[in-house]
Amino acid sequence: AFWGGGLQVSFDAEAGLTTVSFITAAGPAGASTVTVRSLASSQIATFQIRFISEPSGPPGLSLSPSEGPSSGNTLVTCHLTNFKRVADPASLRVSVAGVELSNVANVQSTSEGTFFEILTPFSAQGGPRPVQAWDATRSSLSASSSFAYADVNQARVEYANPSQGDSARPTLVRVGLSNPGQTLTSASDIAVSVSPPSLSAAVASIVSSSPALIDLELRVGAHPSAIAESRAFEVTVQLKGGGGLKRASFAFEALPTGAPVITFFSPSRYFSDGGVPFTIEVDNFPVSAGVGDVSVSFGPASVNATSVARDLPSEGAFAPATITATVPPNPTIGAAEVSPVLTYR
């Protein structure tokens, strides 16, 4: 074998095979023809190689699933995009919360994308943790994302419907708490508080209970005086015997008497790309409002309603209604709850 201008040639006499290795020059994206010429025999061989464009934007990292228990050992499939092909799987590095992992597995990398798997480590607390992936041979090439840990020692509100009510009368709120860690059958085992304390709240019934989920009905009382504008409250549910950790809170909005009230909406969670149908049930909705008069806000994004159906009986100029819309895309991914805000023109 010999070297010359980045060229390496080797010959296997037994196989009668000549191997030529070379370093390509820079070239435009697309197919390019390579010609190999033997100076001794004037023989020529040609073949094509394909140049691909350099990534023009920052690398991206997506995780599936993107949340799991703080006890760890969640198998996560990771997808790198806009990331140069990882030539050596052993050079791929991954860290969670700044700690490098040793369990990166099943690395599959092409010029279009790279897939690999990790097992999440233990976390002493819940909350989001940064995840970073990089190629050890090119440390400047890295991508980051976030994994949300659910504290296995803490309860969490999975749903609370409705999230608002007429301030002049009590409201029944259906609440689901995940990870209670125990089965409860008596309302006396559950304490409910409201902040600020101008509203009362108590357990009306326990629909079902298991160590994984408790399904409750809470009765939120009427406001003691008439209010002219909506007021926000925080309702906290604490399970007795939980050492103070088995507690969770949700937001409740008291509305002026006669204001439209959202009594139900679904789904309560969706992917950031949106596009799924969304249903809202409303009390005290103006009979005169048509589909062209209604919009629904999801955080910073607003969409027009796709249908408005009246539910009889009506009460004069107001009636219950079912409104549908399509969930808009939202570039922000995280654990923050997004509730619909209903407006009509």
Tab-separated table of C-alpha atoms in Angstrom:
chain	number	residue	atom	x	y	z
A	1	ALA	CA	0.000	0.000	0.000
A	2	PHE	CA	1.132	3.590	-0.532
A	3	TRP	CA	-0.090	7.083	0.231
A	4	GLY	CA	-0.196	10.034	-2.126
A	5	GLY	CA	-2.317	13.185	-1.915
A	6	GLY	CA	-4.743	11.616	0.585
A	7	LEU	CA	-4.954	8.482	-1.553
A	8	GLN	CA	-4.465	4.985	-0.129
A	9	VAL	CA	-4.377	1.861	-2.309
A	10	SER	CA	-4.144	-1.731	-1.103
A	11	PHE	CA	-4.191	-5.004	-3.062
A	12	ASP	CA	-5.429	-8.395	-1.883
A	13	ALA	CA	-3.632	-10.954	-4.087
A	14	GLU	CA	-5.767	-13.903	-2.951
A	15	ALA	CA	-9.038	-12.157	-3.686
A	16	GLY	CA	-7.707	-10.240	-6.649
A	17	LEU	CA	-9.221	-7.107	-5.142
A	18	THR	CA	-7.817	-3.575	-5.150
A	19	THR	CA	-9.145	-1.204	-2.466
A	20	VAL	CA	-8.857	2.549	-2.988
A	21	SER	CA	-9.462	5.000	-0.117
A	22	PHE	CA	-9.489	8.766	-0.519
A	23	ILE	CA	-10.690	11.970	1.102
A	24	THR	CA	-13.339	13.846	-0.862
A	25	ALA	CA	-12.981	17.500	-1.688
A	26	ALA	CA	-15.745	19.942	-0.834
A	27	GLY	CA	-18.553	20.031	-3.353
A	28	PRO	CA	-22.147	21.113	-3.888
A	29	ALA	CA	-25.009	18.997	-2.576
A	30	GLY	CA	-26.090	16.267	-4.960
A	31	ALA	CA	-24.589	13.381	-6.926
A	32	SER	CA	-20.989	13.536	-8.147
A	33	THR	CA	-19.098	11.112	-10.392
A	34	VAL	CA	-15.754	9.729	-9.182
A	35	THR	CA	-13.269	8.391	-11.745
A	36	VAL	CA	-10.483	5.973	-10.773
A	37	ARG	CA	-7.727	5.594	-13.380
A	38	SER	CA	-4.881	3.050	-13.341
A	39	LEU	CA	-1.729	4.729	-14.655
A	40	ALA	CA	-0.136	1.351	-15.351
A	41	SER	CA	-2.914	-0.117	-17.493
A	42	SER	CA	-4.945	2.991	-18.412
A	43	GLN	CA	-8.057	1.207	-17.089
A	44	ILE	CA	-10.849	3.456	-15.823
A	45	ALA	CA	-13.638	2.793	-13.305
A	46	THR	CA	-16.367	5.281	-12.372
A	47	PHE	CA	-19.004	5.450	-9.644
A	48	GLN	CA	-21.159	8.088	-7.966
A	49	ILE	CA	-21.217	9.490	-4.468
A	50	ARG	CA	-23.849	11.797	-3.012
A	51	PHE	CA	-23.007	14.977	-1.127
A	52	ILE	CA	-25.593	16.133	1.425
A	53	SER	CA	-26.099	19.675	2.670
A	54	GLU	CA	-24.549	20.732	5.948
A	55	PRO	CA	-27.165	21.282	8.699
A	56	SER	CA	-28.101	24.962	8.502
A	57	GLY	CA	-29.892	25.327	11.836
A	58	PRO	CA	-29.303	24.208	15.413
A	59	PRO	CA	-29.584	20.473	16.189
A	60	GLY	CA	-32.830	19.317	17.794
A	61	LEU	CA	-33.494	16.619	20.393
A	62	SER	CA	-36.936	15.115	21.064
A	63	LEU	CA	-37.802	12.579	23.780
A	64	SER	CA	-40.552	9.954	23.909
A	65	PRO	CA	-41.869	9.806	26.536
A	66	SER	CA	-40.832	13.224	27.851
A	67	GLU	CA	-41.989	12.587	31.426
A	68	GLY	CA	-41.735	9.799	33.975
A	69	PRO	CA	-41.445	8.974	37.693
A	70	SER	CA	-38.635	10.371	39.811
A	71	SER	CA	-37.666	6.791	40.721
A	72	GLY	CA	-36.009	6.614	37.292
A	73	ASN	CA	-35.589	3.647	34.913
A	74	THR	CA	-37.960	5.091	32.306
A	75	LEU	CA	-36.962	3.855	28.847
A	76	VAL	CA	-36.786	6.929	26.607
A	77	THR	CA	-36.392	6.913	22.831
A	78	CYS	CA	-34.414	9.957	21.698
A	79	HIS	CA	-34.370	11.478	18.208
A	80	LEU	CA	-31.659	13.861	17.024
A	81	THR	CA	-32.449	16.002	13.996
A	82	ASN	CA	-30.294	18.462	12.042
A	83	PHE	CA	-27.377	16.565	13.545
A	84	LYS	CA	-24.440	15.212	11.547
A	85	ARG	CA	-24.269	11.461	11.242
A	86	VAL	CA	-22.635	9.827	14.276
A	87	ALA	CA	-19.920	7.664	12.703
A	88	ASP	CA	-19.026	5.838	15.921
A	89	PRO	CA	-21.943	5.029	18.284
A	90	ALA	CA	-19.478	4.943	21.192
A	91	SER	CA	-18.799	8.664	20.670
A	92	LEU	CA	-22.415	9.659	21.396
A	93	ARG	CA	-22.686	11.169	24.869
A	94	VAL	CA	-25.852	11.956	26.846
A	95	SER	CA	-26.329	13.717	30.173
A	96	VAL	CA	-29.375	14.295	32.376
A	97	ALA	CA	-29.201	17.239	34.784
A	98	GLY	CA	-25.472	17.506	34.030
A	99	VAL	CA	-24.672	13.871	34.897
A	100	GLU	CA	-23.361	11.805	31.975
A	101	LEU	CA	-25.145	8.493	31.419
A	102	SER	CA	-23.462	5.158	30.786
A	103	ASN	CA	-26.541	3.402	29.372
A	104	VAL	CA	-26.855	4.951	25.885
A	105	ALA	CA	-28.055	2.060	23.692
A	106	ASN	CA	-29.380	1.109	20.256
A	107	VAL	CA	-27.739	4.015	18.430
A	108	GLN	CA	-28.925	4.205	14.813
A	109	SER	CA	-27.539	7.144	12.859
A	110	THR	CA	-27.946	8.336	9.277
A	111	SER	CA	-27.511	11.693	7.582
A	112	GLU	CA	-31.255	12.290	8.096
A	113	GLY	CA	-31.387	11.630	11.838
A	114	THR	CA	-30.104	9.693	14.821
A	115	PHE	CA	-32.140	7.512	17.181
A	116	PHE	CA	-30.972	6.069	20.495
A	117	GLU	CA	-32.357	4.936	23.850
A	118	ILE	CA	-31.574	5.824	27.457
A	119	LEU	CA	-32.828	4.864	30.917
A	120	THR	CA	-33.556	7.889	33.076
A	121	PRO	CA	-31.613	8.120	36.349
A	122	PHE	CA	-33.147	8.596	39.797
A	123	SER	CA	-34.142	12.133	40.774
A	124	ALA	CA	-34.609	13.225	44.376
A	125	GLN	CA	-37.347	15.662	43.354
A	126	GLY	CA	-39.899	16.191	40.635
A	127	GLY	CA	-39.720	18.821	37.923
A	128	PRO	CA	-38.028	19.346	34.544
A	129	ARG	CA	-34.391	18.271	34.080
A	130	PRO	CA	-32.187	19.241	31.114
A	131	VAL	CA	-31.118	16.467	28.733
A	132	GLN	CA	-28.121	17.051	26.460
A	133	ALA	CA	-26.686	14.887	23.672
A	134	TRP	CA	-23.390	15.471	21.857
A	135	ASP	CA	-20.736	13.756	19.746
A	136	ALA	CA	-17.487	13.391	21.697
A	137	THR	CA	-15.469	13.737	18.482
A	138	ARG	CA	-17.164	17.069	17.746
A	139	SER	CA	-17.991	18.649	21.091
A	140	SER	CA	-19.451	21.759	19.442
A	141	LEU	CA	-22.199	19.575	17.943
A	142	SER	CA	-24.812	19.186	20.674
A	143	ALA	CA	-28.575	19.310	21.195
A	144	SER	CA	-30.706	19.691	24.292
A	145	SER	CA	-34.213	18.976	25.541
A	146	SER	CA	-36.000	18.489	28.865
A	147	PHE	CA	-37.427	15.506	30.760
A	148	ALA	CA	-40.171	16.132	33.341
A	149	TYR	CA	-39.892	14.049	36.513
A	150	ALA	CA	-43.087	13.327	38.453
A	151	ASP	CA	-42.250	13.118	42.159
A	152	VAL	CA	-43.300	9.634	43.303
A	153	ASN	CA	-43.686	11.029	46.823
A	154	GLN	CA	-46.095	13.755	45.723
A	155	ALA	CA	-49.708	13.682	44.599
A	156	ARG	CA	-50.650	15.474	41.370
A	157	VAL	CA	-53.884	16.921	39.985
A	158	GLU	CA	-54.743	15.049	36.782
A	159	TYR	CA	-58.010	16.888	36.127
A	160	ALA	CA	-60.303	19.445	37.783
A	161	ASN	CA	-63.589	20.145	35.965
A	162	PRO	CA	-65.123	22.645	35.848
A	163	SER	CA	-62.358	25.126	36.596
A	164	GLN	CA	-64.809	28.019	37.082
A	165	GLY	CA	-68.277	28.588	38.480
A	166	ASP	CA	-71.024	31.134	39.135
A	167	SER	CA	-70.064	32.994	42.308
A	168	ALA	CA	-73.701	33.135	43.454
A	169	ARG	CA	-74.117	29.383	43.876
A	170	PRO	CA	-72.066	26.308	44.877
A	171	THR	CA	-70.161	24.419	42.179
A	172	LEU	CA	-69.415	20.689	42.087
A	173	VAL	CA	-65.862	20.114	40.809
A	174	ARG	CA	-64.673	16.658	39.711
A	175	VAL	CA	-61.021	16.230	40.734
A	176	GLY	CA	-58.578	13.406	40.039
A	177	LEU	CA	-55.418	13.078	42.150
A	178	SER	CA	-52.756	10.657	40.949
A	179	ASN	CA	-50.264	8.896	43.201
A	180	PRO	CA	-52.146	9.200	46.524
A	181	GLY	CA	-50.284	6.107	47.731
A	182	GLN	CA	-53.272	4.827	49.691
A	183	THR	CA	-56.945	3.918	49.347
A	184	LEU	CA	-59.287	6.380	51.051
A	185	THR	CA	-62.987	5.776	51.682
A	186	SER	CA	-63.944	8.558	54.099
A	187	ALA	CA	-64.183	12.294	53.414
A	188	SER	CA	-62.691	12.865	56.873
A	189	ASP	CA	-59.372	11.561	55.501
A	190	ILE	CA	-59.146	14.510	53.104
A	191	ALA	CA	-58.628	18.170	54.003
A	192	VAL	CA	-59.543	20.936	51.537
A	193	SER	CA	-58.515	24.584	51.796
A	194	VAL	CA	-58.986	27.648	49.577
A	195	SER	CA	-56.725	30.679	49.143
A	196	PRO	CA	-57.776	33.418	49.614
A	197	PRO	CA	-60.220	31.951	52.150
A	198	SER	CA	-63.341	33.878	51.035
A	199	LEU	CA	-64.606	30.669	49.383
A	200	SER	CA	-65.307	27.392	51.174
A	201	ALA	CA	-64.659	23.919	49.769
A	202	ALA	CA	-65.306	20.402	51.049
A	203	VAL	CA	-65.405	16.826	49.808
A	204	ALA	CA	-68.882	15.981	48.517
A	205	SER	CA	-68.078	12.368	47.658
A	206	ILE	CA	-65.277	9.932	46.873
A	207	VAL	CA	-66.165	8.417	43.500
A	208	SER	CA	-63.318	5.886	43.501
A	209	SER	CA	-59.992	5.422	45.238
A	210	SER	CA	-56.821	3.393	44.771
A	211	PRO	CA	-53.131	3.934	45.580
A	212	ALA	CA	-52.691	5.136	41.970
A	213	LEU	CA	-55.656	7.541	41.637
A	214	ILE	CA	-58.411	9.023	43.759
A	215	ASP	CA	-61.468	10.484	42.026
A	216	LEU	CA	-63.326	13.112	44.086
A	217	GLU	CA	-66.237	15.489	43.893
A	218	LEU	CA	-65.576	18.759	45.722
A	219	ARG	CA	-68.278	21.295	46.539
A	220	VAL	CA	-66.918	24.820	46.190
A	221	GLY	CA	-69.222	27.235	48.007
A	222	ALA	CA	-70.796	30.437	46.756
A	223	HIS	CA	-69.011	33.730	47.301
A	224	PRO	CA	-70.426	35.480	50.409
A	225	SER	CA	-71.002	38.731	48.502
A	226	ALA	CA	-71.760	39.749	44.920
A	227	ILE	CA	-68.685	40.239	42.733
A	228	ALA	CA	-68.474	42.443	39.641
A	229	GLU	CA	-65.493	40.701	38.023
A	230	SER	CA	-63.970	37.229	38.046
A	231	ARG	CA	-61.673	36.241	40.919
A	232	ALA	CA	-59.035	33.515	40.987
A	233	PHE	CA	-58.651	31.051	43.860
A	234	GLU	CA	-56.288	28.188	44.622
A	235	VAL	CA	-57.901	25.039	45.985
A	236	THR	CA	-55.564	22.656	47.843
A	237	VAL	CA	-56.407	19.037	48.608
A	238	GLN	CA	-54.329	17.297	51.279
A	239	LEU	CA	-54.577	13.585	52.033
A	240	LYS	CA	-54.195	12.818	55.710
A	241	GLY	CA	-51.429	10.411	56.640
A	242	GLY	CA	-49.296	11.543	53.720
A	243	GLY	CA	-46.669	13.252	55.817
A	244	GLY	CA	-47.557	16.626	54.287
A	245	LEU	CA	-46.359	15.548	50.838
A	246	LYS	CA	-49.611	14.086	49.568
A	247	ARG	CA	-51.151	17.394	48.601
A	248	ALA	CA	-51.880	19.140	45.325
A	249	SER	CA	-53.557	22.342	44.178
A	250	PHE	CA	-55.600	23.567	41.235
A	251	ALA	CA	-56.991	26.916	40.110
A	252	PHE	CA	-60.685	27.804	40.378
A	253	GLU	CA	-62.270	30.980	39.018
A	254	ALA	CA	-65.388	32.527	40.562
A	255	LEU	CA	-67.384	34.470	37.962
A	256	PRO	CA	-69.977	37.240	38.318
A	257	THR	CA	-73.579	36.040	38.445
A	258	GLY	CA	-74.945	35.338	34.978
A	259	ALA	CA	-71.547	35.252	33.240
A	260	PRO	CA	-70.878	32.371	30.812
A	261	VAL	CA	-69.328	29.471	32.749
A	262	ILE	CA	-67.187	26.699	31.240
A	263	THR	CA	-68.433	23.506	32.905
A	264	PHE	CA	-66.362	20.974	30.939
A	265	PHE	CA	-63.664	20.805	28.281
A	266	SER	CA	-61.755	17.962	26.645
A	267	PRO	CA	-58.989	17.061	26.001
A	268	SER	CA	-57.070	18.589	28.895
A	269	ARG	CA	-53.667	17.631	27.402
A	270	TYR	CA	-52.396	17.678	23.845
A	271	PHE	CA	-49.206	17.631	21.806
A	272	SER	CA	-47.540	20.906	20.833
A	273	ASP	CA	-48.434	20.490	17.153
A	274	GLY	CA	-52.156	20.811	17.997
A	275	GLY	CA	-54.697	19.947	15.319
A	276	VAL	CA	-57.023	17.823	17.498
A	277	PRO	CA	-60.769	18.523	18.008
A	278	PHE	CA	-61.661	20.323	21.236
A	279	THR	CA	-65.067	20.402	22.985
A	280	ILE	CA	-66.273	22.965	25.538
A	281	GLU	CA	-69.561	22.853	27.467
A	282	VAL	CA	-70.802	26.260	28.664
A	283	ASP	CA	-73.637	27.486	30.905
A	284	ASN	CA	-75.255	30.937	30.622
A	285	PHE	CA	-74.200	31.316	26.994
A	286	PRO	CA	-75.953	34.058	24.954
A	287	VAL	CA	-78.591	32.569	22.660
A	288	SER	CA	-77.875	35.315	20.113
A	289	ALA	CA	-74.194	34.308	19.673
A	290	GLY	CA	-73.533	32.314	16.497
A	291	VAL	CA	-70.513	30.274	15.448
A	292	GLY	CA	-68.993	33.318	13.743
A	293	ASP	CA	-69.124	35.251	17.020
A	294	VAL	CA	-67.106	32.799	19.132
A	295	SER	CA	-63.356	32.343	19.528
A	296	VAL	CA	-61.346	30.235	21.969
A	297	SER	CA	-57.941	31.192	23.373
A	298	PHE	CA	-55.251	28.673	24.315
A	299	GLY	CA	-52.627	30.767	26.058
A	300	PRO	CA	-51.277	33.186	23.407
A	301	ALA	CA	-53.054	31.489	20.480
A	302	SER	CA	-56.686	32.061	19.507
A	303	VAL	CA	-58.904	30.104	17.090
A	304	ASN	CA	-62.453	30.507	15.824
A	305	ALA	CA	-65.126	28.052	16.917
A	306	THR	CA	-66.108	25.391	14.393
A	307	SER	CA	-69.620	24.828	15.798
A	308	VAL	CA	-71.999	26.083	18.498
A	309	ALA	CA	-74.903	23.839	19.565
A	310	ARG	CA	-77.602	24.988	22.019
A	311	ASP	CA	-78.686	22.624	24.779
A	312	LEU	CA	-82.325	23.134	25.745
A	313	PRO	CA	-83.944	24.439	27.815
A	314	SER	CA	-82.905	28.066	27.452
A	315	GLU	CA	-83.346	30.646	30.162
A	316	GLY	CA	-84.470	33.705	28.241
A	317	ALA	CA	-81.492	35.194	26.418
A	318	PHE	CA	-79.068	32.574	27.818
A	319	ALA	CA	-78.781	28.799	27.439
A	320	PRO	CA	-76.294	25.955	27.898
A	321	ALA	CA	-74.172	25.357	24.783
A	322	THR	CA	-71.588	22.946	23.395
A	323	ILE	CA	-68.783	24.591	21.418
A	324	THR	CA	-66.162	22.861	19.288
A	325	ALA	CA	-62.827	24.158	18.002
A	326	THR	CA	-59.459	22.843	16.843
A	327	VAL	CA	-56.469	23.004	19.196
A	328	PRO	CA	-53.855	25.372	17.694
A	329	PRO	CA	-50.107	24.634	17.612
A	330	ASN	CA	-48.121	25.846	20.613
A	331	PRO	CA	-44.297	26.058	20.418
A	332	THR	CA	-43.977	25.867	24.213
A	333	ILE	CA	-43.698	22.349	25.642
A	334	GLY	CA	-43.927	21.840	29.391
A	335	ALA	CA	-46.035	20.921	32.371
A	336	ALA	CA	-47.949	24.219	32.539
A	337	GLU	CA	-51.725	23.829	32.300
A	338	VAL	CA	-53.445	25.706	29.467
A	339	SER	CA	-57.151	26.442	30.025
A	340	PRO	CA	-59.502	27.802	27.357
A	341	VAL	CA	-60.715	31.385	27.581
A	342	LEU	CA	-64.056	31.854	25.866
A	343	THR	CA	-64.906	35.185	24.212
A	344	TYR	CA	-67.785	36.181	21.963
A	345	ARG	CA	-68.316	39.269	19.831
